[in-house]
PDB file of C-alpha atoms and ligand atoms in Angstrom:
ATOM      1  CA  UNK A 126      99.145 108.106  75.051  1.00  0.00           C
ATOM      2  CA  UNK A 127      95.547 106.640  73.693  1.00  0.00           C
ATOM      3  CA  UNK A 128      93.090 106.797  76.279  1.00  0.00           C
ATOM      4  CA  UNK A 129      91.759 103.251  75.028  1.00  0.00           C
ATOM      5  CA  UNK A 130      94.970 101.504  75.251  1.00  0.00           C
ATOM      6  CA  UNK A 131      95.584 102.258  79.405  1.00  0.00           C
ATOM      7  CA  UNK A 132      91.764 102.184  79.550  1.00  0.00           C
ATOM      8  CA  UNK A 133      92.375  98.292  77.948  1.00  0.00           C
ATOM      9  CA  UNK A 134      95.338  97.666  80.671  1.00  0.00           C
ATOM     10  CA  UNK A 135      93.552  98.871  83.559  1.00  0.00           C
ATOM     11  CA  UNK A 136      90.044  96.915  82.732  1.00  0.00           C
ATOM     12  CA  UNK A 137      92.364  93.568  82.614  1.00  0.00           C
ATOM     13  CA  UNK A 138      93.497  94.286  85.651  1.00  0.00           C
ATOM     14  CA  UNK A 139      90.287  95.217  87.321  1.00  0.00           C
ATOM     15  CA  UNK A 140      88.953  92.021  86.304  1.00  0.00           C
ATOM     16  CA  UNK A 141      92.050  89.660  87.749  1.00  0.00           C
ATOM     17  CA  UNK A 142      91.672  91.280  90.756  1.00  0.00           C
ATOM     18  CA  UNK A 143      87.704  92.889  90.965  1.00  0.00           C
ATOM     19  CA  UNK A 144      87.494  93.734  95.067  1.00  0.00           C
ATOM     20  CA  UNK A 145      90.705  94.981  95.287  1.00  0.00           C
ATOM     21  CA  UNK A 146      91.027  99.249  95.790  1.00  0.00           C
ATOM     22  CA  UNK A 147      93.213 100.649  93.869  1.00  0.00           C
ATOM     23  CA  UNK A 148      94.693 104.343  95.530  1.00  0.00           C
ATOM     24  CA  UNK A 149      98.077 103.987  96.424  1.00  0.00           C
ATOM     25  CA  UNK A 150     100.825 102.665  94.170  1.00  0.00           C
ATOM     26  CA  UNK A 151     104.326 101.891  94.571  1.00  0.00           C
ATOM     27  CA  UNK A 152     106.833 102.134  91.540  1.00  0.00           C
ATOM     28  CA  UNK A 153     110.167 100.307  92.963  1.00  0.00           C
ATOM     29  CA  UNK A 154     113.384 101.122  91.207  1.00  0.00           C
ATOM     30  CA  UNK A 155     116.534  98.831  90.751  1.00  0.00           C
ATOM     31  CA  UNK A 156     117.270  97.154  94.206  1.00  0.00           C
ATOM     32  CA  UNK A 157     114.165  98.303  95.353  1.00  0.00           C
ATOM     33  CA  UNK A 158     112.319  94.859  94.619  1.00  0.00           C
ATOM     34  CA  UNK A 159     112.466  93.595  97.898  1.00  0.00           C
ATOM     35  CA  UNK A 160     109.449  96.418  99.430  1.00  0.00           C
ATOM     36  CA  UNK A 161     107.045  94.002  97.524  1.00  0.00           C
ATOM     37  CA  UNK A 162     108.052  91.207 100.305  1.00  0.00           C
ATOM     38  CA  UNK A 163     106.073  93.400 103.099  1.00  0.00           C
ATOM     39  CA  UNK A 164     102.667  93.317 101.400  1.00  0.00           C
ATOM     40  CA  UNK A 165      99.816  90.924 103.518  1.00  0.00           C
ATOM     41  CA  UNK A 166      97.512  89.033 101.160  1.00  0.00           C
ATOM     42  CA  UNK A 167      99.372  89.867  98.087  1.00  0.00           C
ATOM     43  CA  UNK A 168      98.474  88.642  94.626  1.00  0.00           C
ATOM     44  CA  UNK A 169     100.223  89.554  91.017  1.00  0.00           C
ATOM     45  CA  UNK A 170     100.492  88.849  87.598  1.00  0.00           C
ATOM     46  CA  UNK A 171     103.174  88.853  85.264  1.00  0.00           C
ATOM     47  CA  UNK A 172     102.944  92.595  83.561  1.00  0.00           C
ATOM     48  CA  UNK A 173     103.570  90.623  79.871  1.00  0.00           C
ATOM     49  CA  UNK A 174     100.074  88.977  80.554  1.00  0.00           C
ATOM     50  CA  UNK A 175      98.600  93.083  80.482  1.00  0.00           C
ATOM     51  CA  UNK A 176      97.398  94.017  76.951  1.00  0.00           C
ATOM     52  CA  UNK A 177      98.987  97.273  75.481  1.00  0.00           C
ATOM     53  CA  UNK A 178     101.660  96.552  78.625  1.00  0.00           C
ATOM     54  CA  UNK A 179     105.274  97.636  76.881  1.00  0.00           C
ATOM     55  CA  UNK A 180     107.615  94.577  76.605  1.00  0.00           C
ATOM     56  CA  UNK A 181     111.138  95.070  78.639  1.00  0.00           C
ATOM     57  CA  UNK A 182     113.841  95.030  76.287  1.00  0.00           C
ATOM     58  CA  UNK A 183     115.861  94.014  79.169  1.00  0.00           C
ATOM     59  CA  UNK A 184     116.020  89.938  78.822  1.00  0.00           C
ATOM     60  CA  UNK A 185     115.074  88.332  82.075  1.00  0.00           C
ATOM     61  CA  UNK A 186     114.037  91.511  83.618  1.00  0.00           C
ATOM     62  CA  UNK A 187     110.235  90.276  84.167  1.00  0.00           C
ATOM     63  CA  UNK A 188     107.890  93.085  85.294  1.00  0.00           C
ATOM     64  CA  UNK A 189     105.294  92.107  88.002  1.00  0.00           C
ATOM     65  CA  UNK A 190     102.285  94.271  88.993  1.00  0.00           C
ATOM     66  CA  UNK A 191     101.323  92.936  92.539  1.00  0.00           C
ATOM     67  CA  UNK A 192      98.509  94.197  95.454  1.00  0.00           C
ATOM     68  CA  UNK A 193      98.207  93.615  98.740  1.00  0.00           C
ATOM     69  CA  UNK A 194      97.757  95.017 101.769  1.00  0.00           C
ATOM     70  CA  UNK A 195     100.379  96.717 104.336  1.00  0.00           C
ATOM     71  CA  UNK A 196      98.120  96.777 107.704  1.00  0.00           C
ATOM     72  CA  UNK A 197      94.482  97.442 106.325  1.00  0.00           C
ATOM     73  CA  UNK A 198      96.672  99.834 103.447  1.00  0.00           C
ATOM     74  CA  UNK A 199      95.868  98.123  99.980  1.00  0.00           C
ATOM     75  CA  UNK A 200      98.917  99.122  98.194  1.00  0.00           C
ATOM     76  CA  UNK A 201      99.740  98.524  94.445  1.00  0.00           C
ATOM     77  CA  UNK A 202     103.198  97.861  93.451  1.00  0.00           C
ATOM     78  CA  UNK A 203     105.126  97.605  90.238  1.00  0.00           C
ATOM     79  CA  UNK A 204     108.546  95.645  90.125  1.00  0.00           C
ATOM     80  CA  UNK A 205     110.367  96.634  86.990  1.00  0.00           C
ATOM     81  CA  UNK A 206     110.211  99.842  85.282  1.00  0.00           C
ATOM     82  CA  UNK A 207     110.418 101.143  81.689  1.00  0.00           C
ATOM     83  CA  UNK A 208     113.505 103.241  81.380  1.00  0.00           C
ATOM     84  CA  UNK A 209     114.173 105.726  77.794  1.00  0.00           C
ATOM     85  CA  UNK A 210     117.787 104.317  77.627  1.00  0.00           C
ATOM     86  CA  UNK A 211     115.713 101.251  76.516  1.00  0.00           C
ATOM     87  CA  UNK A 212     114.948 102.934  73.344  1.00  0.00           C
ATOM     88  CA  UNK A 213     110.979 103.232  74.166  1.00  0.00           C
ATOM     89  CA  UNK A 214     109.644 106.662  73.100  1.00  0.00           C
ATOM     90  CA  UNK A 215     108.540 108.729  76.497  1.00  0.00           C
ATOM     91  CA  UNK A 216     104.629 108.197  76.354  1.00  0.00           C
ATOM     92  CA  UNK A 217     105.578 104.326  76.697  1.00  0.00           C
ATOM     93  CA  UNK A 218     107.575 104.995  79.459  1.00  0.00           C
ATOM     94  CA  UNK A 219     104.325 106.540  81.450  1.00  0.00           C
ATOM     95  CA  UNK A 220     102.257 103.543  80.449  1.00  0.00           C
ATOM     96  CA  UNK A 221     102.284 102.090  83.733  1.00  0.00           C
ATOM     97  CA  UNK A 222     101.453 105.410  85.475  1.00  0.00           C
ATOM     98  CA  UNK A 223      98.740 106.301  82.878  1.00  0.00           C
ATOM     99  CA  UNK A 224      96.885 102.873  83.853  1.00  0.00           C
ATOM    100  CA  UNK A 225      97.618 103.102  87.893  1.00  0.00           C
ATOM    101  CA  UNK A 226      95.557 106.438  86.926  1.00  0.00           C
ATOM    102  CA  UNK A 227      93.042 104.773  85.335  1.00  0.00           C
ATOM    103  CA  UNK A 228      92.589 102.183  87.956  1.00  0.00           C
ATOM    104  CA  UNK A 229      91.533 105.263  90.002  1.00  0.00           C
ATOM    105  CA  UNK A 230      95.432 105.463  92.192  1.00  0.00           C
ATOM    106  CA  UNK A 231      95.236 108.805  93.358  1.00  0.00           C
ATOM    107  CA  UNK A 232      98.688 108.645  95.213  1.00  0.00           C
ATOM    108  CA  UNK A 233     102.126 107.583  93.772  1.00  0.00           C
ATOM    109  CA  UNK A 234     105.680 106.936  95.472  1.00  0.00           C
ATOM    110  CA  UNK A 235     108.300 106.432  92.960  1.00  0.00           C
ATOM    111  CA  UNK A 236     111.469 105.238  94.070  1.00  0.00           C
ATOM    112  CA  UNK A 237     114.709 105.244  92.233  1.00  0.00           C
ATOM    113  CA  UNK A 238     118.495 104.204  92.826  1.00  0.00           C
ATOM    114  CA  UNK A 239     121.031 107.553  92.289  1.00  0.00           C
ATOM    115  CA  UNK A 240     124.055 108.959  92.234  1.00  0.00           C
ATOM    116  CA  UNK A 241     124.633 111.645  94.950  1.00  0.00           C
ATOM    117  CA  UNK A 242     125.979 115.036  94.097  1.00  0.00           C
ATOM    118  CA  UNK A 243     124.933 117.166  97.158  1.00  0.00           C
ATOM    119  CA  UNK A 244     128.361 116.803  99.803  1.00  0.00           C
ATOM    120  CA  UNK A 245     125.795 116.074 101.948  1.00  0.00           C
ATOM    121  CA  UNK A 246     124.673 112.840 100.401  1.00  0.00           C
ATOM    122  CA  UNK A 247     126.409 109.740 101.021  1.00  0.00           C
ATOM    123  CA  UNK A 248     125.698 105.957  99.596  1.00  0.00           C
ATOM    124  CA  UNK A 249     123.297 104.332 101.689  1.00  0.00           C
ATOM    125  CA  UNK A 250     120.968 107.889 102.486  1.00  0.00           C
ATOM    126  CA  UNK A 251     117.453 107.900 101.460  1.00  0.00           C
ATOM    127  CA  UNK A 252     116.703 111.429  99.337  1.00  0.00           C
ATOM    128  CA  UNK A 253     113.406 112.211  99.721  1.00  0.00           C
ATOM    129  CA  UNK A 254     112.931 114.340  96.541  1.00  0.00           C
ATOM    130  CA  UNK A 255     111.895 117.629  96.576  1.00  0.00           C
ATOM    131  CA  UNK A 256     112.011 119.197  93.155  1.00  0.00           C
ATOM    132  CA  UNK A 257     113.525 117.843  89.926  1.00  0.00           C
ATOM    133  CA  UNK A 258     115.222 119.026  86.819  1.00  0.00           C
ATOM    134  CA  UNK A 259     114.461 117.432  84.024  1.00  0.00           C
ATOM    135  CA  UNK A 260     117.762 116.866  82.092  1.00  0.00           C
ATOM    136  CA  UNK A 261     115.772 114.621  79.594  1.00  0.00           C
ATOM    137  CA  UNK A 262     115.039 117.562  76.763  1.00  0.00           C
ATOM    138  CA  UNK A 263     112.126 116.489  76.266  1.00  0.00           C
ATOM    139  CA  UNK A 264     108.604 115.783  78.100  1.00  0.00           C
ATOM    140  CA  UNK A 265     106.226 112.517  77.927  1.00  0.00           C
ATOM    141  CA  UNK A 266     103.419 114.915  77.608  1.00  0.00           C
ATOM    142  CA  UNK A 267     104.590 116.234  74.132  1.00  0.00           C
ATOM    143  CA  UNK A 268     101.911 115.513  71.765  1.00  0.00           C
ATOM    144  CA  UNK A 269      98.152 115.604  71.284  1.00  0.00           C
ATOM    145  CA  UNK A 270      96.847 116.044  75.250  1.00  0.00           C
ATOM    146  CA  UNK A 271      94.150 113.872  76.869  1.00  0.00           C
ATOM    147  CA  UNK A 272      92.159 116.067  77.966  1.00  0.00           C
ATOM    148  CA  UNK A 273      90.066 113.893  80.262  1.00  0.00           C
ATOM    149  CA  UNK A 274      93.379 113.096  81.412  1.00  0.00           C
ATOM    150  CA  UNK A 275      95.008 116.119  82.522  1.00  0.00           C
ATOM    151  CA  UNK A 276      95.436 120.089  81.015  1.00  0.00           C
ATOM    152  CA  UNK A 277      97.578 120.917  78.275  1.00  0.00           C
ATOM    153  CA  UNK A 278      99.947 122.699  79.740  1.00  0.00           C
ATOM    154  CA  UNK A 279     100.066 121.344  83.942  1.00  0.00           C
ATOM    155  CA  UNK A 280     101.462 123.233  86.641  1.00  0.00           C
ATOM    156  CA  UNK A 281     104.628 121.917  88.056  1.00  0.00           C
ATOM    157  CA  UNK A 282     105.145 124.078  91.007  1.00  0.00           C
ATOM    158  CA  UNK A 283     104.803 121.703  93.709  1.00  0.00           C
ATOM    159  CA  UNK A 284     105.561 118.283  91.929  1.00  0.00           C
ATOM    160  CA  UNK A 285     106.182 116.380  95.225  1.00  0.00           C
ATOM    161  CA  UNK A 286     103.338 116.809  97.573  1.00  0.00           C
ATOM    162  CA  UNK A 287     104.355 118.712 100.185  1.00  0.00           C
ATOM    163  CA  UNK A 288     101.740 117.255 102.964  1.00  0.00           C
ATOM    164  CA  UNK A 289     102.874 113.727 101.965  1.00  0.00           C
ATOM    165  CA  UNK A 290     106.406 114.781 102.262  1.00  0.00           C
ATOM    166  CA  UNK A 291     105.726 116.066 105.937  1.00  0.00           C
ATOM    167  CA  UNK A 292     104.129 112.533 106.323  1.00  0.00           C
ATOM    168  CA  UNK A 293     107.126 110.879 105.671  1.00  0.00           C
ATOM    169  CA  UNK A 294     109.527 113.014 107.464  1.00  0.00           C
ATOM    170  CA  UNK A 295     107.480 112.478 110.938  1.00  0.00           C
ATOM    171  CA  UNK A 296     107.844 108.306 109.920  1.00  0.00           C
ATOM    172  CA  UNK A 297     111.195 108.062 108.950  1.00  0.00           C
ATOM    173  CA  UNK A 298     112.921 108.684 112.912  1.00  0.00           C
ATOM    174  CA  UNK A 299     110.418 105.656 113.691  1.00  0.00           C
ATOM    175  CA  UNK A 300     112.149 103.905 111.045  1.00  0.00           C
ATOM    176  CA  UNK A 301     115.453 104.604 112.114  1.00  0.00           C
ATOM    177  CA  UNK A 302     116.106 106.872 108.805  1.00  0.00           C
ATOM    178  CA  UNK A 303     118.225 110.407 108.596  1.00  0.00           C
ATOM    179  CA  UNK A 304     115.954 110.884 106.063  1.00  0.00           C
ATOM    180  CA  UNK A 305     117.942 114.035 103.461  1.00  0.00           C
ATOM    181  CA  UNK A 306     115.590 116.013 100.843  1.00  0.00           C
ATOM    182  CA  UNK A 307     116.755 117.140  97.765  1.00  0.00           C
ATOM    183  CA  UNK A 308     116.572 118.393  94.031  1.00  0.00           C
ATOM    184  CA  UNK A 309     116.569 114.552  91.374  1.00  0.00           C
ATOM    185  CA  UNK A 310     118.264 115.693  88.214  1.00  0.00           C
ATOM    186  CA  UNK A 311     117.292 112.858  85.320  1.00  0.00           C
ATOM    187  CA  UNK A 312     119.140 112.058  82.333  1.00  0.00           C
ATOM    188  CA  UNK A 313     118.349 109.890  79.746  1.00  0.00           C
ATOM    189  CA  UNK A 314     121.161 107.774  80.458  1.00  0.00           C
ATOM    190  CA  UNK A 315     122.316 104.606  79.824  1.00  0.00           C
ATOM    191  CA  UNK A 316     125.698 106.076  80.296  1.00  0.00           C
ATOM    192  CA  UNK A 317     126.602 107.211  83.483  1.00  0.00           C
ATOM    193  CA  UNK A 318     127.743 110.716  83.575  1.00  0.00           C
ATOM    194  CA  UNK A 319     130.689 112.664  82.835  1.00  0.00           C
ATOM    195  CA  UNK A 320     132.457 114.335  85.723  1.00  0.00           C
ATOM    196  CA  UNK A 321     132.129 117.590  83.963  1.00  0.00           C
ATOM    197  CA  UNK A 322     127.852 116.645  83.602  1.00  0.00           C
ATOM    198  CA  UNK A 323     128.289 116.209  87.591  1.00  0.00           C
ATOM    199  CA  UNK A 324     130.022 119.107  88.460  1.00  0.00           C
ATOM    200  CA  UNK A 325     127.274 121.242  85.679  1.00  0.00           C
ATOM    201  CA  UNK A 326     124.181 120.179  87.069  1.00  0.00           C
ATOM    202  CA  UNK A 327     125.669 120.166  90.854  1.00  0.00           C
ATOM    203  CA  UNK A 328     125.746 124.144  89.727  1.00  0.00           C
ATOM    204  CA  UNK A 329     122.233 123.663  87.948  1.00  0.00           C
ATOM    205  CA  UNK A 330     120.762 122.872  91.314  1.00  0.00           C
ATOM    206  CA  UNK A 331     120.744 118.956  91.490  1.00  0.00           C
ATOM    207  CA  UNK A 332     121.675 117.521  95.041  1.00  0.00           C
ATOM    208  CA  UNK A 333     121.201 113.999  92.944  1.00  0.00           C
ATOM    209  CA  UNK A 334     121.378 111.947  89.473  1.00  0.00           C
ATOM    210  CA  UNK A 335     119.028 109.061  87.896  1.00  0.00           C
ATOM    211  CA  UNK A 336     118.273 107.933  84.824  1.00  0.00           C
ATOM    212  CA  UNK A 337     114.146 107.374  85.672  1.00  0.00           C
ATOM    213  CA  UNK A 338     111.722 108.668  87.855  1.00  0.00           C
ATOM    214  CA  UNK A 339     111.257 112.186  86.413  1.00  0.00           C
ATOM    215  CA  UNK A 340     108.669 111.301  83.399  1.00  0.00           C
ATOM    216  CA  UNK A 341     106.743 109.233  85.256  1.00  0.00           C
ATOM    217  CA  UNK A 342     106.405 112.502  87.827  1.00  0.00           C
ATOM    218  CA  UNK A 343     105.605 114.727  85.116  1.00  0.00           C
ATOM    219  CA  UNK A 344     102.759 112.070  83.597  1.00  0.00           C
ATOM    220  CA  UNK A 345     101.345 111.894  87.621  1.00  0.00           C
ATOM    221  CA  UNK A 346     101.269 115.252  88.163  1.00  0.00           C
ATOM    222  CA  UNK A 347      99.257 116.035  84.862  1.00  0.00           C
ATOM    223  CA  UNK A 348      96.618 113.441  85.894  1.00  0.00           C
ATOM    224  CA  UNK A 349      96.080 114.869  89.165  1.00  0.00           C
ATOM    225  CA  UNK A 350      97.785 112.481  91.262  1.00  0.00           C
ATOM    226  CA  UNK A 351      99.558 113.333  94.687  1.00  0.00           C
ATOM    227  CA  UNK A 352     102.919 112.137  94.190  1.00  0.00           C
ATOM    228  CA  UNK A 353     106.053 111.493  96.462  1.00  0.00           C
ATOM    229  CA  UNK A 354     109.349 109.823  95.552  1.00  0.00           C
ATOM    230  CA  UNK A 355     112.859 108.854  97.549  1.00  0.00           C
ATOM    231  CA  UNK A 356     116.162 108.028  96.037  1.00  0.00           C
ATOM    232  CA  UNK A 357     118.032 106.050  97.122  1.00  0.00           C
ATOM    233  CA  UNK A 358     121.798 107.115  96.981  1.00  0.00           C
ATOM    234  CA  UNK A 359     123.916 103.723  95.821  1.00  0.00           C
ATOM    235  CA  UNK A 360     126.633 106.099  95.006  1.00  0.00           C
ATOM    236  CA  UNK A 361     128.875 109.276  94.424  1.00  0.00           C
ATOM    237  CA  UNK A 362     128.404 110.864  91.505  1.00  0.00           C
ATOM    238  CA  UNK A 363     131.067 110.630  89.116  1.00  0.00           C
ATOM    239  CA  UNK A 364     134.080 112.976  89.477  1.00  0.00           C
ATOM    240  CA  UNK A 365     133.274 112.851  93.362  1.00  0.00           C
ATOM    241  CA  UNK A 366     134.338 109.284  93.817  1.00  0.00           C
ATOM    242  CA  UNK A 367     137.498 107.458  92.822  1.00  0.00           C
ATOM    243  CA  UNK A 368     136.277 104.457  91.526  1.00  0.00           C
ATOM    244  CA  UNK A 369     134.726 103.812  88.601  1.00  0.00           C
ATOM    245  CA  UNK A 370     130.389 103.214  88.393  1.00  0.00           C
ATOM    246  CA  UNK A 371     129.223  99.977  87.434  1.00  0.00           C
ATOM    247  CA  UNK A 372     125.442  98.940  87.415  1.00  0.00           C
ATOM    248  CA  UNK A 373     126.543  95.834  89.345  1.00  0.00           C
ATOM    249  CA  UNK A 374     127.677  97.499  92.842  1.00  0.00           C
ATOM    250  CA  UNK A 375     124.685  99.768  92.034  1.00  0.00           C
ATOM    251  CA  UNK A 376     122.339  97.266  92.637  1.00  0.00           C
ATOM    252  CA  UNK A 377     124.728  95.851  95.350  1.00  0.00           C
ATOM    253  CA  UNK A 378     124.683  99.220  97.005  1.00  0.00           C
ATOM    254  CA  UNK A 379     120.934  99.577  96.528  1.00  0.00           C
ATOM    255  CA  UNK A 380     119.999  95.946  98.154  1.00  0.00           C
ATOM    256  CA  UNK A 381     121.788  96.914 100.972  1.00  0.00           C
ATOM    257  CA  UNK A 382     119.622 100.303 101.668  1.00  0.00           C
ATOM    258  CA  UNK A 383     116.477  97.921 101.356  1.00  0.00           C
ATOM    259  CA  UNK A 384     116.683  96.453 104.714  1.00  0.00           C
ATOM    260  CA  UNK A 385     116.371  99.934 106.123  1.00  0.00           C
ATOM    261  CA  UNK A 386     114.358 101.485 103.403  1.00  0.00           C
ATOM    262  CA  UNK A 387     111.675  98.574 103.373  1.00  0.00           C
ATOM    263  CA  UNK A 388     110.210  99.335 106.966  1.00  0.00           C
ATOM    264  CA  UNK A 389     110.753 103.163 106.221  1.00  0.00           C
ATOM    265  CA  UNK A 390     108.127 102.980 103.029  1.00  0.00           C
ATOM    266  CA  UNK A 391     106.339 100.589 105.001  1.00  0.00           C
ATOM    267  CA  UNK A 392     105.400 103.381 107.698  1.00  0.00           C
ATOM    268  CA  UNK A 393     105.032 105.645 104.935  1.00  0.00           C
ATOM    269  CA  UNK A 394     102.092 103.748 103.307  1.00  0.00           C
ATOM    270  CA  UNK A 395     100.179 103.486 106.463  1.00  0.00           C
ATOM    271  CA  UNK A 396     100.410 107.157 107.530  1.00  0.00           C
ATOM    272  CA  UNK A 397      99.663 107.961 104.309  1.00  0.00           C
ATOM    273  CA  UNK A 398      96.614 105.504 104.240  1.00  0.00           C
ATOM    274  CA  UNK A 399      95.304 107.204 107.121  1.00  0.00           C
ATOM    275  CA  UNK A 400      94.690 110.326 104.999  1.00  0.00           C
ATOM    276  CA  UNK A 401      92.667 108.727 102.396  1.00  0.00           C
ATOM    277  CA  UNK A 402      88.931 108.983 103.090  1.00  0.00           C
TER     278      UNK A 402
HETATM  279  N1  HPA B 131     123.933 108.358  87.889  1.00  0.00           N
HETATM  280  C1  HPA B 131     122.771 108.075  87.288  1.00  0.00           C
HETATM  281  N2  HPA B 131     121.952 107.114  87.696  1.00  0.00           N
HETATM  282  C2  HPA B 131     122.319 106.397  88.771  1.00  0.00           C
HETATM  283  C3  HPA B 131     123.529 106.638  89.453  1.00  0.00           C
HETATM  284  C4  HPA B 131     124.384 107.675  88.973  1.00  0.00           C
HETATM  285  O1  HPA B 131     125.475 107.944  89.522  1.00  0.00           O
HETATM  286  N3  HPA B 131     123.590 105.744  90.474  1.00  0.00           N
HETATM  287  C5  HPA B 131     122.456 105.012  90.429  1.00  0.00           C
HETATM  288  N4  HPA B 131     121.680 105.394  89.399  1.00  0.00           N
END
């Protein structure tokens, strides 16, 4: 990733919106778009209008940065990802998270649809991830490191930040959410999995399955930021399931979880507001 180019995007942005405080950010994953509908005082821009920002090669699939507010939180949230299965190579996928960095966010929740492979995951539960494997084979941060950025070689042994994690486990009762905790295995996708791939990395340690999520971690963690992501189960994995996956009742599935999952992140932001200084 070139320094200048995110350094580019994030001055842009600074200057559509100069006031605003950028330390929390929001990546919402398929489904997810809705969260955005919470924030008080919220502008946004189109992320096509952001130099250096990677075009979707999704048609109709328009990416929007937005900020607002939740409460006196000022939150920053992206609507429409950049997935590998797209065909972009990994340090375009982390774009966005290399600017939110840049911008000075210091605290990330990603948030992803999956397929549940733990028996005790069902569609509609909220995962709040734990760990992850990362079943992509390869790692944004391969090639020359910035090392303003973050070290060459960062330690991943607490990804997900465990006092944020506690943070949302004492909101989500208030929010009326069993919230579950588990390992987020990510493939490259865009093919679902294989029963066999479900039943392999269900004995590899993975209570769940995206196809996102994971680099962007990995590109957070190197710069330093304090991360925390949930999944949002819009399905059984293959092989556990007898119908076949489309990305169609995925989304379905996903909308559905929004009504409860909206006031759940809600709560989250604030508490985790509260810790900022
Ligand atoms: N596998 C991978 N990604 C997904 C799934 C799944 O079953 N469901 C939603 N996203």
């Amino acid at each position: 990733m070139k320094p200048s180019k995110t350094a580019a995007a994030a001055a842009f942005i600074r200057t559509l919106f100069p006031e605003f405080p950028f330390r929390t950010a929001l990546i919402l994953g398929s489904g997810l778009g809705s969260v955005a509908g919470v924030l008080e005082k919220s502008r946004e821009t189109d992320v096509s209008d952001i130099p250096g920002w990677p075009a979707p090669s999704v048609s109709g699939h328009r990416g929007k940065l937005i900020r607002g507010y939740i409460g006196n939180a000022p939150v920053t949230v992206l609507q429409g990802r950049i997935h590998f299965y797209e065909g972009h190579p990994l340090q375009t996928v982390i774009f966005p998270v290399a600017v939110l960095a840049d911008l000075g966010v210091g605290t990330i929740i990603l948030t992803n649809a999956a397929g549940g492979i733990s028996p005790d995951l069902e569609p509609g539960d909220i995962m709040m991830v734990s760990d992850h494997l990362n079943l992509l084979m390869t790692n944004p941060l391969i090639g020359p490191n910035d090392d303003a950025a973050g070290p060459r070689f960062p330690d991943m042994s607490e990804p997900y930040d465990p006092e944020l994690r506690r943070l949302a486990e004492d909101a989500a009762p208030g929010a009326g959410i069993v919230l579950k905790e588990g390992v987020l295995a990510a493939t490259t996708g865009p093919s679902y999995e294989t029963a066999a791939e479900v039943k392999m990395i269900g004995k590899l340690g993975g209570d769940a399955v995206c196809m996102s999520t994971v680099p962007e971690v990995i590109a957070a963690v190197h710069r330093g930021m304090r991360v925390l992501a949930f999944s949002c189960i819009t399905n059984k994995a293959t092989g556990l399931h007898n119908t076949r996956l489309s990305h169609a009742d995925v989304k379905e599935s996903a909308a559905r979880i929004q009504t409860r999952f909206t006031p759940f992140m809600k709560s989250v932001i604030e508490k985790i507001d509260r810790t900022i200084t």
